[in-house]
Amino acid sequence: MSSGKSAAGTVVCLVDDPTAAEAIADAEESRLRVVTVADEAALQERLEEAAAGCLVIDTEALTADPDQVLAEARAVAPEGPVVWVTASPESLDNGALGPETTIVERSAATPEWSFLVEKVRAALREGSADRGAGKYRRLVESARDGLYILDANAEVTYLNESFAEMLGYDREELLGSHATRTMADGELERGQRLVQKLIESDSRESEVIDMEMETKARETITVSVNFVVLTDESGTYEGLMGVVRDITERKERERELERYETIVQTVSEPIYMLDADERFVRVNDGMLEKLGYDRETLLGSHVSVVAGGDGIRRQEALIRGLKRGDSDHASTEVQLETADGTRRQYDINIAAIRDDGELKATVVTAHDVTELREHQRQLSVLDRVLRHNVRNKMSIILGHANDIAAEAPPAITEQADAIREAATELLELSDSAREFESVFADDARRPTTVDVVETVENVVHELRTEHPSAEIDSALPGSALARGHETFELALDELFENAIVHSDREEPTVEVTVVAGEESVEIRVADDGPGLNDTDRRALLRGAETPLEHTQGLGLWLVRWAVEVADGTIDIEENDPRGTVVIIRLPTANNG
């Protein structure tokens, strides 16, 4: 009885007659290891120490019910055959029976154990085969992929739980059904052609195809199926096995990518992708058409082959910022050179593509603004000419009006004062327009990060110097970073100045409060003046044409635009007991 025998070759016997164990050992000579235990406790102890290939249990040797003994043994050793030896087979209830159990009826006379020996041999053979098959069954049943088997008539003879769940059925609903029950329209013919191809193939190799199946809810899913033809020993077709994986989401992503690719290639404006070293990896047809290059020339080349000067330096600086993780988007203006050497002005937007936080590539979309910039330059020249002439002519008008007012009789002096007031207002209007011109400039529309607290402090400091009679109070946090632009300080100055200059009090009061929230920074400017009239309210809230009526309206209208280009908002409330509260909200820097 060598201890080197495997667990599968060990027979543990709990028998009343020791000759039973001896017969098993003698019949198999040294091929089996036979271990005899005295009672149920010893049986449990032995099973806890090592597994057994087979259990032989004599009911005459038990003090407990057989079903209890078997349950306790299975708790320790769930698998393996059990051979019951009993003089009364009918005494064994269902709890003692089940898979891998065998009954040997014990004779009342002197026992002859050859029948027991044969049962043990058979149990060991069948148990080994069942355990091997059981492992494969558990593997198939636990697989995440679906698996089914069709017979020669294309009827389902087996399917695992994953396949049933994939299609929304209970297994029993599909067993015995025809394959067409779960196939989408048109897939039967494809399947038949594939089966015929596999049957005619000498290698009998499997083949994977993508196809559509229909769920119980009549929904279509896309699956990848690995088909394997099943034949008998003579090569006669017996059926088909399919291993199924649901690829609906993957296919939808692929279709979505195809749609994006179509859009990108259809867009007439340049779109291109750069790798981490700023070399072209993708270019759309619009890029080739607008700049005149062929795709082979650009792919793999550095972006500097089409861009240079200050523009490319700005672009490289922005990409360095993307690499640091400052943001995921950036924009600037560059000159791109066509294949024939012509330079054109482009407004570009850069988006980061990351993998685990690391910048792997950038996607750039470019909009040709050459004609727009030229038009703006022409308007700027015309504006300077007109403004220069208006200022000169208004200065002459003011001079003559002053002379008339100094020498004319009272009635004429009153008219001269009206001329002087209108000319002065027109000059102020011109100055305000020039001062706020940058609000409409392209660069001013590019949001940046501003410290609202620092900006307010600068404006308040200047206003206290310019208006010593005004009381300007502030309640500010340590810092409040918001999305804004370079002219934001000028806009706040205009708003505060308006509250002081147009107050009806000798010592006006202005209170400014800044509150930094998670999504926005709020600036509240409260005064104790007479309040805003309807024209000025419209200027702040709607930006109608009425602000052009006077310089105050124009200033407030431009305040509104300065906030709007930063994606901010403006609200107006009545102050208590009198005055106005203007509330500006700007997105926080990390929300921009």
XYZ file of C-alpha atoms in Angstrom:
592
model
C 0.000 0.000 0.000
C 2.309 2.665 -1.289
C 1.669 6.196 -0.226
C 2.812 7.330 -3.674
C -0.531 6.426 -5.269
C -2.600 9.366 -6.566
C -5.879 10.408 -4.969
C -7.748 9.010 -7.993
C -6.305 5.539 -7.233
C -7.283 5.558 -3.569
C -10.338 3.654 -2.265
C -11.505 4.563 1.231
C -13.587 1.812 2.821
C -15.934 2.101 5.787
C -17.155 -1.495 5.960
C -18.427 -3.844 8.646
C -16.618 -6.838 7.096
C -12.840 -6.324 6.555
C -12.810 -8.979 3.826
C -14.526 -6.496 1.506
C -11.541 -4.171 1.591
C -9.172 -7.128 1.225
C -11.041 -8.348 -1.866
C -10.686 -4.918 -3.528
C -6.993 -4.753 -2.712
C -6.293 -8.349 -3.819
C -8.239 -8.039 -7.054
C -6.388 -4.918 -8.133
C -3.088 -6.035 -6.593
C -0.888 -2.939 -6.207
C -2.751 -0.674 -8.614
C -4.990 0.777 -5.923
C -4.390 2.079 -2.496
C -7.091 0.767 -0.159
C -7.582 2.632 3.124
C -9.938 1.273 5.805
C -11.544 3.579 8.383
C -13.422 2.484 11.495
C -16.344 4.941 11.668
C -17.886 8.125 10.311
C -15.556 10.397 12.275
C -12.509 8.601 10.900
C -13.976 8.862 7.400
C -14.342 12.636 7.719
C -10.867 12.986 9.130
C -9.394 10.958 6.273
C -11.225 12.999 3.628
C -10.055 16.241 5.218
C -6.466 15.015 4.999
C -6.533 13.824 1.395
C -8.966 13.276 -1.485
C -10.190 9.831 -2.463
C -10.825 8.230 -5.844
C -13.799 6.248 -4.522
C -15.712 5.726 -1.274
C -17.068 2.301 -0.250
C -19.537 2.628 2.619
C -21.300 -0.278 4.321
C -24.594 0.815 5.894
C -24.100 -1.838 8.605
C -21.032 0.075 9.778
C -22.905 3.365 10.246
C -24.353 4.850 13.394
C -25.907 7.817 11.533
C -28.335 7.981 8.622
C -26.686 7.321 5.222
C -27.910 10.596 3.774
C -26.301 12.513 6.638
C -23.030 10.633 6.195
C -23.012 11.356 2.466
C -23.835 15.070 2.990
C -20.941 15.448 5.441
C -18.573 13.602 3.095
C -19.647 15.750 0.119
C -19.055 18.895 2.154
C -15.385 17.921 2.322
C -15.029 16.050 -0.991
C -17.708 17.278 -3.461
C -16.632 14.935 -6.266
C -15.926 11.229 -6.654
C -17.972 8.008 -6.866
C -19.631 6.431 -3.819
C -20.456 2.684 -3.641
C -23.078 1.787 -1.026
C -22.975 -1.734 0.409
C -26.325 -2.636 1.984
C -28.552 -5.599 2.681
C -31.623 -3.368 2.194
C -31.321 -1.102 -0.873
C -34.815 0.225 -0.253
C -33.612 1.714 3.015
C -31.518 4.312 1.148
C -33.596 7.424 0.569
C -32.989 10.161 -2.004
C -30.544 11.980 0.208
C -28.111 9.070 -0.063
C -28.479 8.759 -3.825
C -27.583 11.000 -6.709
C -24.846 11.498 -9.308
C -21.880 9.127 -8.977
C -23.588 6.783 -6.472
C -23.850 3.000 -6.897
C -25.596 0.352 -4.759
C -24.230 -3.176 -4.111
C -26.700 -5.451 -2.390
C -25.071 -7.448 0.375
C -26.022 -11.113 0.699
C -27.131 -12.373 4.101
C -25.002 -15.482 3.616
C -21.222 -15.466 3.520
C -20.535 -12.541 1.176
C -18.845 -12.970 -2.155
C -17.182 -9.684 -3.030
C -16.430 -10.078 -6.750
C -19.526 -8.062 -7.656
C -18.366 -5.293 -5.328
C -14.943 -5.309 -6.940
C -16.461 -4.882 -10.404
C -18.651 -2.025 -9.172
C -15.629 -0.269 -7.698
C -13.716 -0.682 -10.960
C -16.635 0.687 -12.987
C -17.192 3.548 -10.563
C -13.546 4.576 -10.792
C -13.608 4.490 -14.604
C -16.886 6.380 -14.915
C -15.980 8.802 -12.155
C -12.732 9.725 -13.885
C -14.535 10.266 -17.182
C -17.342 12.214 -15.520
C -14.915 14.445 -13.671
C -13.071 15.234 -16.901
C -16.306 15.949 -18.705
C -17.529 17.892 -15.703
C -14.529 20.196 -15.889
C -15.221 20.887 -19.536
C -18.894 21.461 -18.812
C -18.069 23.931 -16.065
C -15.599 25.675 -18.358
C -18.207 26.012 -21.114
C -20.945 27.070 -18.724
C -18.797 29.702 -17.043
C -17.515 31.146 -20.333
C -18.488 34.747 -21.025
C -18.849 33.984 -24.729
C -21.972 32.247 -25.925
C -21.722 28.684 -27.236
C -24.297 26.584 -29.074
C -24.407 23.344 -31.076
C -26.661 22.604 -34.041
C -27.407 19.151 -35.414
C -27.465 18.305 -39.129
C -30.980 19.783 -39.369
C -29.810 23.131 -37.907
C -31.709 22.539 -34.666
C -30.207 23.609 -31.344
C -29.038 20.626 -29.293
C -26.999 22.574 -26.752
C -26.423 26.161 -25.643
C -24.739 27.639 -22.599
C -26.262 30.202 -20.274
C -24.206 33.070 -21.729
C -25.702 32.540 -25.188
C -29.234 32.401 -23.811
C -28.731 35.591 -21.791
C -27.148 37.336 -24.775
C -30.390 36.858 -26.717
C -32.755 37.330 -23.779
C -34.122 33.754 -23.743
C -34.299 30.965 -21.201
C -32.240 28.000 -22.345
C -35.301 25.758 -22.564
C -36.899 28.154 -25.060
C -34.098 27.663 -27.582
C -33.323 23.978 -27.111
C -34.766 22.112 -30.092
C -35.505 25.315 -32.014
C -34.248 25.968 -35.542
C -31.238 28.251 -35.997
C -33.326 30.722 -37.989
C -35.214 31.655 -34.820
C -32.323 33.861 -33.695
C -30.953 34.910 -37.087
C -31.625 38.352 -38.509
C -33.048 38.678 -42.015
C -30.637 37.572 -44.733
C -28.216 35.808 -42.382
C -29.492 32.274 -43.094
C -28.112 32.323 -46.638
C -24.742 33.568 -45.426
C -24.616 30.839 -42.817
C -25.505 28.138 -45.334
C -22.781 29.289 -47.722
C -20.244 29.238 -44.904
C -21.240 25.737 -43.784
C -20.949 24.440 -47.338
C -17.532 26.043 -47.647
C -16.344 24.389 -44.425
C -17.761 21.001 -45.413
C -15.960 21.108 -48.738
C -12.704 22.217 -47.105
C -10.166 19.423 -46.614
C -8.752 21.047 -43.504
C -12.157 21.405 -41.776
C -10.850 24.614 -40.243
C -13.154 26.939 -38.382
C -14.057 30.373 -39.697
C -15.047 33.599 -37.968
C -17.666 35.929 -39.418
C -19.572 38.955 -38.172
C -23.309 38.618 -38.451
C -26.532 39.944 -36.971
C -28.809 38.049 -34.611
C -32.231 38.890 -33.274
C -33.025 38.881 -29.558
C -36.267 37.772 -27.979
C -37.226 41.469 -27.743
C -36.814 41.748 -31.561
C -33.711 43.862 -31.195
C -30.791 43.305 -33.561
C -27.315 42.741 -32.150
C -24.037 42.305 -34.005
C -22.006 39.239 -33.075
C -18.737 37.626 -34.054
C -19.232 33.862 -34.506
C -16.487 31.246 -34.735
C -18.085 28.353 -36.658
C -16.701 24.801 -36.421
C -18.141 21.937 -38.504
C -18.871 18.703 -36.623
C -18.520 15.373 -38.486
C -18.512 11.693 -37.599
C -15.541 9.359 -38.128
C -16.440 8.888 -41.789
C -16.535 12.637 -42.406
C -20.321 12.864 -42.642
C -21.671 16.250 -41.579
C -23.330 16.046 -38.160
C -23.813 19.660 -37.273
C -22.173 22.900 -36.344
C -20.726 24.508 -33.225
C -20.664 28.269 -32.828
C -18.764 30.390 -30.307
C -20.504 33.782 -30.141
C -19.289 37.154 -28.889
C -21.489 40.251 -28.757
C -19.661 43.036 -30.627
C -22.597 45.437 -30.961
C -20.874 48.231 -29.056
C -17.606 47.731 -30.927
C -19.397 47.848 -34.285
C -21.276 50.968 -33.261
C -17.984 52.625 -32.319
C -16.557 51.628 -35.680
C -19.600 53.047 -37.478
C -19.325 56.231 -35.427
C -15.666 56.535 -36.371
C -16.581 56.003 -40.013
C -19.165 58.788 -39.756
C -16.601 61.111 -38.191
C -14.104 60.185 -40.874
C -16.686 61.026 -43.537
C -17.419 64.363 -41.888
C -13.722 65.205 -41.537
C -13.008 64.337 -45.154
C -16.080 66.215 -46.371
C -15.281 69.455 -44.517
C -13.672 71.912 -46.909
C -11.463 73.515 -44.245
C -8.114 72.011 -43.181
C -8.149 69.433 -40.366
C -4.986 67.614 -39.400
C -3.514 65.484 -36.621
C -0.006 65.870 -35.208
C 1.860 63.345 -33.087
C 3.674 64.286 -29.873
C 6.626 65.497 -31.966
C 4.325 67.763 -34.029
C 4.587 65.662 -37.175
C 1.611 65.068 -39.454
C -0.105 61.685 -38.966
C -3.490 62.514 -40.557
C -4.647 65.219 -42.973
C -8.077 65.629 -44.502
C -8.869 66.344 -48.138
C -9.684 69.962 -47.259
C -6.093 70.452 -46.090
C -4.775 69.160 -49.404
C -7.181 71.233 -51.493
C -6.644 74.496 -49.609
C -2.855 74.301 -49.384
C -2.093 72.391 -52.573
C 0.079 69.641 -51.071
C -0.251 65.898 -51.676
C -0.848 63.618 -48.710
C 2.497 61.777 -49.053
C 4.428 65.039 -48.761
C 2.767 66.015 -45.488
C 2.511 62.687 -43.646
C 5.552 62.279 -41.421
C 6.705 65.870 -41.987
C 7.007 68.457 -39.231
C 4.238 71.057 -39.065
C 6.843 73.752 -39.798
C 6.742 72.752 -43.504
C 3.441 74.668 -43.750
C 3.691 77.097 -40.820
C 6.399 79.430 -39.688
C 7.255 82.678 -37.961
C 5.529 83.895 -34.813
C 2.472 81.751 -35.523
C 4.313 78.437 -35.328
C 6.073 79.599 -32.157
C 2.704 80.412 -30.587
C 1.344 77.035 -31.670
C 4.350 75.196 -30.214
C 3.961 77.121 -26.945
C 0.286 76.144 -26.775
C 1.128 72.478 -27.410
C 3.720 72.607 -24.614
C 0.932 73.872 -22.378
C -1.261 70.946 -23.461
C 1.583 68.550 -22.616
C 1.786 70.037 -19.124
C -1.934 69.459 -18.750
C -2.846 73.166 -18.513
C -5.980 72.454 -20.567
C -7.303 70.190 -23.316
C -7.996 72.937 -25.867
C -6.165 75.981 -27.158
C -6.452 78.415 -30.059
C -4.326 80.964 -31.859
C -3.757 82.500 -35.271
C -1.015 81.376 -37.660
C 0.096 81.814 -41.223
C 0.055 78.661 -43.340
C 2.054 78.509 -46.544
C 0.573 76.865 -49.617
C 2.553 74.652 -51.956
C 3.089 77.605 -54.346
C 4.506 79.805 -51.547
C 1.407 81.912 -50.864
C 0.831 82.735 -47.176
C -2.688 82.791 -45.801
C -3.947 83.648 -42.325
C -5.697 80.850 -40.369
C -7.486 80.789 -37.046
C -6.665 77.368 -35.547
C -8.163 75.377 -32.681
C -6.037 72.660 -31.075
C -7.489 69.694 -29.144
C -5.424 67.268 -27.071
C -5.593 63.479 -27.439
C -4.342 61.771 -24.293
C -3.596 58.236 -23.126
C -3.520 57.810 -19.336
C -3.073 61.557 -19.029
C -0.091 61.726 -21.399
C -0.404 63.805 -24.566
C -0.131 61.486 -27.560
C -1.395 63.705 -30.369
C -3.231 66.913 -31.197
C -6.065 67.532 -33.642
C -6.030 70.936 -35.329
C -8.916 72.551 -37.194
C -8.079 75.630 -39.270
C -10.355 78.402 -40.558
C -9.104 80.747 -43.277
C -9.472 84.343 -42.065
C -7.262 86.020 -44.677
C -10.055 88.031 -46.301
C -11.567 88.885 -42.924
C -8.271 90.256 -41.618
C -7.770 92.298 -44.778
C -11.280 93.715 -44.447
C -10.606 94.563 -40.809
C -7.390 96.348 -41.744
C -9.246 98.397 -44.345
C -11.947 99.322 -41.829
C -9.291 100.237 -39.279
C -7.620 102.630 -41.701
C -10.959 104.185 -42.620
C -11.866 104.459 -38.913
C -8.624 106.258 -38.087
C -9.123 108.687 -40.976
C -12.716 109.466 -40.009
C -11.891 109.743 -36.318
C -8.985 112.069 -37.023
C -11.143 114.289 -39.225
C -14.045 114.272 -36.768
C -11.756 115.252 -33.891
C -10.175 118.049 -35.911
C -13.496 119.397 -37.128
C -15.058 119.112 -33.660
C -12.133 121.019 -32.204
C -12.764 123.825 -34.694
C -16.491 123.802 -33.871
C -15.736 123.924 -30.141
C -13.337 126.837 -30.639
C -15.877 128.866 -32.582
C -18.624 127.981 -30.095
C -16.445 129.228 -27.243
C -15.744 132.479 -29.102
C -19.424 133.019 -29.819
C -20.404 132.305 -26.225
C -17.848 134.820 -24.969
C -18.973 137.743 -27.154
C -22.588 137.132 -28.195
C -25.749 138.312 -26.406
C -27.419 135.893 -23.972
C -29.812 134.385 -26.506
C -26.963 133.541 -28.857
C -24.771 132.379 -25.963
C -27.395 129.809 -25.012
C -27.304 128.409 -28.540
C -23.512 128.394 -28.519
C -23.546 126.408 -25.276
C -25.821 123.813 -26.918
C -23.358 123.543 -29.831
C -20.448 123.226 -27.417
C -22.245 120.527 -25.346
C -23.097 118.455 -28.446
C -19.548 118.720 -29.794
C -18.063 117.729 -26.419
C -20.353 114.711 -26.185
C -19.443 113.642 -29.708
C -15.723 113.826 -28.850
C -16.307 111.777 -25.681
C -18.250 109.237 -27.717
C -15.346 108.933 -30.141
C -12.892 108.471 -27.257
C -15.059 105.781 -25.662
C -15.373 103.924 -28.946
C -11.607 103.966 -29.422
C -11.005 102.869 -25.837
C -13.292 99.861 -26.170
C -12.283 98.932 -29.695
C -10.204 96.030 -28.364
C -13.345 94.331 -27.056
C -14.250 93.525 -30.642
C -10.739 92.498 -31.653
C -10.196 88.823 -32.338
C -7.552 88.375 -29.623
C -9.882 89.886 -27.006
C -12.397 87.178 -27.809
C -9.861 84.510 -26.874
C -10.608 83.759 -23.213
C -7.760 83.660 -20.756
C -7.464 83.328 -16.994
C -7.906 86.502 -14.948
C -7.677 87.011 -11.199
C -10.910 88.881 -10.503
C -9.760 89.960 -7.036
C -6.542 91.481 -8.356
C -8.458 93.221 -11.148
C -11.009 94.713 -8.722
C -8.258 95.894 -6.403
C -6.534 97.714 -9.293
C -9.750 99.430 -10.386
C -10.734 100.427 -6.832
C -7.273 101.874 -6.157
C -7.427 104.086 -9.262
C -10.993 105.251 -8.608
C -10.220 106.223 -5.012
C -7.466 108.443 -6.378
C -9.639 109.965 -9.111
C -12.759 110.391 -6.916
C -11.644 111.130 -3.339
C -15.152 112.186 -2.324
C -16.612 108.758 -3.195
C -16.741 105.966 -0.637
C -15.696 102.696 -2.311
C -15.936 99.577 -0.133
C -14.920 96.050 -1.123
C -15.347 92.532 0.282
C -12.916 90.234 -1.486
C -11.526 86.710 -1.018
C -7.817 86.033 -1.347
C -8.107 85.091 -5.010
C -10.763 84.215 -7.593
C -9.605 82.907 -10.963
C -12.156 83.275 -13.743
C -12.407 83.035 -17.492
C -11.984 86.520 -18.977
C -9.973 88.581 -21.424
C -7.524 91.461 -21.439
C -10.212 94.170 -21.534
C -12.047 92.910 -18.447
C -10.342 95.477 -16.196
C -11.418 98.272 -18.549
C -15.011 96.994 -18.410
C -15.044 96.981 -14.605
C -13.575 100.494 -14.559
C -16.399 101.676 -16.830
C -19.014 100.070 -14.584
C -17.589 101.570 -11.363
C -17.032 104.955 -13.008
C -20.638 105.009 -14.175
C -21.890 104.364 -10.638
C -19.826 107.293 -9.257
C -20.095 109.901 -12.013
C -23.846 109.551 -12.513
C -24.722 109.546 -8.815
C -26.963 112.335 -7.505
C -25.120 112.428 -4.180
C -22.155 114.619 -3.280
C -20.444 111.637 -1.643
C -21.580 108.568 -3.598
C -21.108 105.092 -2.169
C -20.125 102.026 -4.196
C -19.770 98.554 -2.692
C -18.149 95.702 -4.609
C -18.305 92.086 -3.478
C -16.592 89.079 -5.068
C -17.775 85.516 -4.326
C -15.833 82.573 -5.755
C -18.013 79.507 -6.401
C -17.267 76.088 -7.895
C -18.590 76.963 -11.350
C -18.562 80.767 -11.464
C -17.131 83.904 -9.897
C -19.735 86.522 -8.952
C -18.977 90.273 -8.876
C -21.671 92.478 -7.285
C -21.389 96.244 -7.782
C -23.929 98.137 -5.643
C -24.437 101.937 -5.587
C -26.792 104.374 -3.843
C -27.497 106.507 -6.900
C -30.757 107.288 -8.712
C -30.782 103.950 -10.524
C -30.510 103.009 -14.176
C -33.076 104.246 -16.664
C -34.653 101.927 -19.238
C -32.144 102.852 -21.939
C -29.157 101.954 -19.776
C -30.792 98.748 -18.568
C -31.288 97.683 -22.176
C -27.662 98.512 -22.870
C -26.489 96.154 -20.113
C -29.010 93.350 -20.576
C -29.714 93.253 -24.307
C -27.124 95.369 -26.078
C -29.695 97.142 -28.300
C -28.840 100.047 -30.588
C -30.032 102.578 -28.025
C -26.619 102.736 -26.285
C -25.395 104.757 -29.257
C -27.618 107.612 -28.067
C -25.041 108.836 -25.543
C -21.653 107.957 -24.098
C -23.014 106.419 -20.897
C -25.135 103.974 -22.893
C -22.210 103.088 -25.124
C -19.986 102.409 -22.115
C -22.558 100.100 -20.507
C -23.193 98.366 -23.822
C -19.485 97.660 -24.131
C -19.401 96.361 -20.538
C -22.024 93.843 -21.557
C -19.995 92.756 -24.567
C -16.811 92.479 -22.513
C -18.595 90.048 -20.176
C -20.386 88.188 -22.953
C -17.225 87.327 -24.896
C -15.998 85.550 -21.740
C -19.251 83.495 -21.650
C -20.377 85.471 -18.607
C -23.768 86.892 -17.638
C -25.123 90.188 -16.266
C -28.147 90.724 -14.020
C -29.573 93.904 -12.476
C -31.326 94.226 -9.113
C -32.706 97.143 -7.103
C -30.540 98.162 -4.145
C -32.112 98.700 -0.735
C -33.048 101.437 0.133
C -32.028 103.004 -3.212
C -29.674 102.514 -6.061
C -28.729 99.634 -8.322
C -26.879 96.334 -7.991
C -25.172 95.033 -11.145
C -24.220 91.343 -10.897
C -21.593 89.884 -13.210
C -20.933 86.156 -13.271
C -17.897 84.709 -15.050
C -17.072 81.000 -15.446
C -14.291 79.808 -13.171
C -10.975 79.224 -14.902
C -11.270 75.417 -14.699
C -14.766 75.648 -16.233
C -13.567 77.545 -19.239
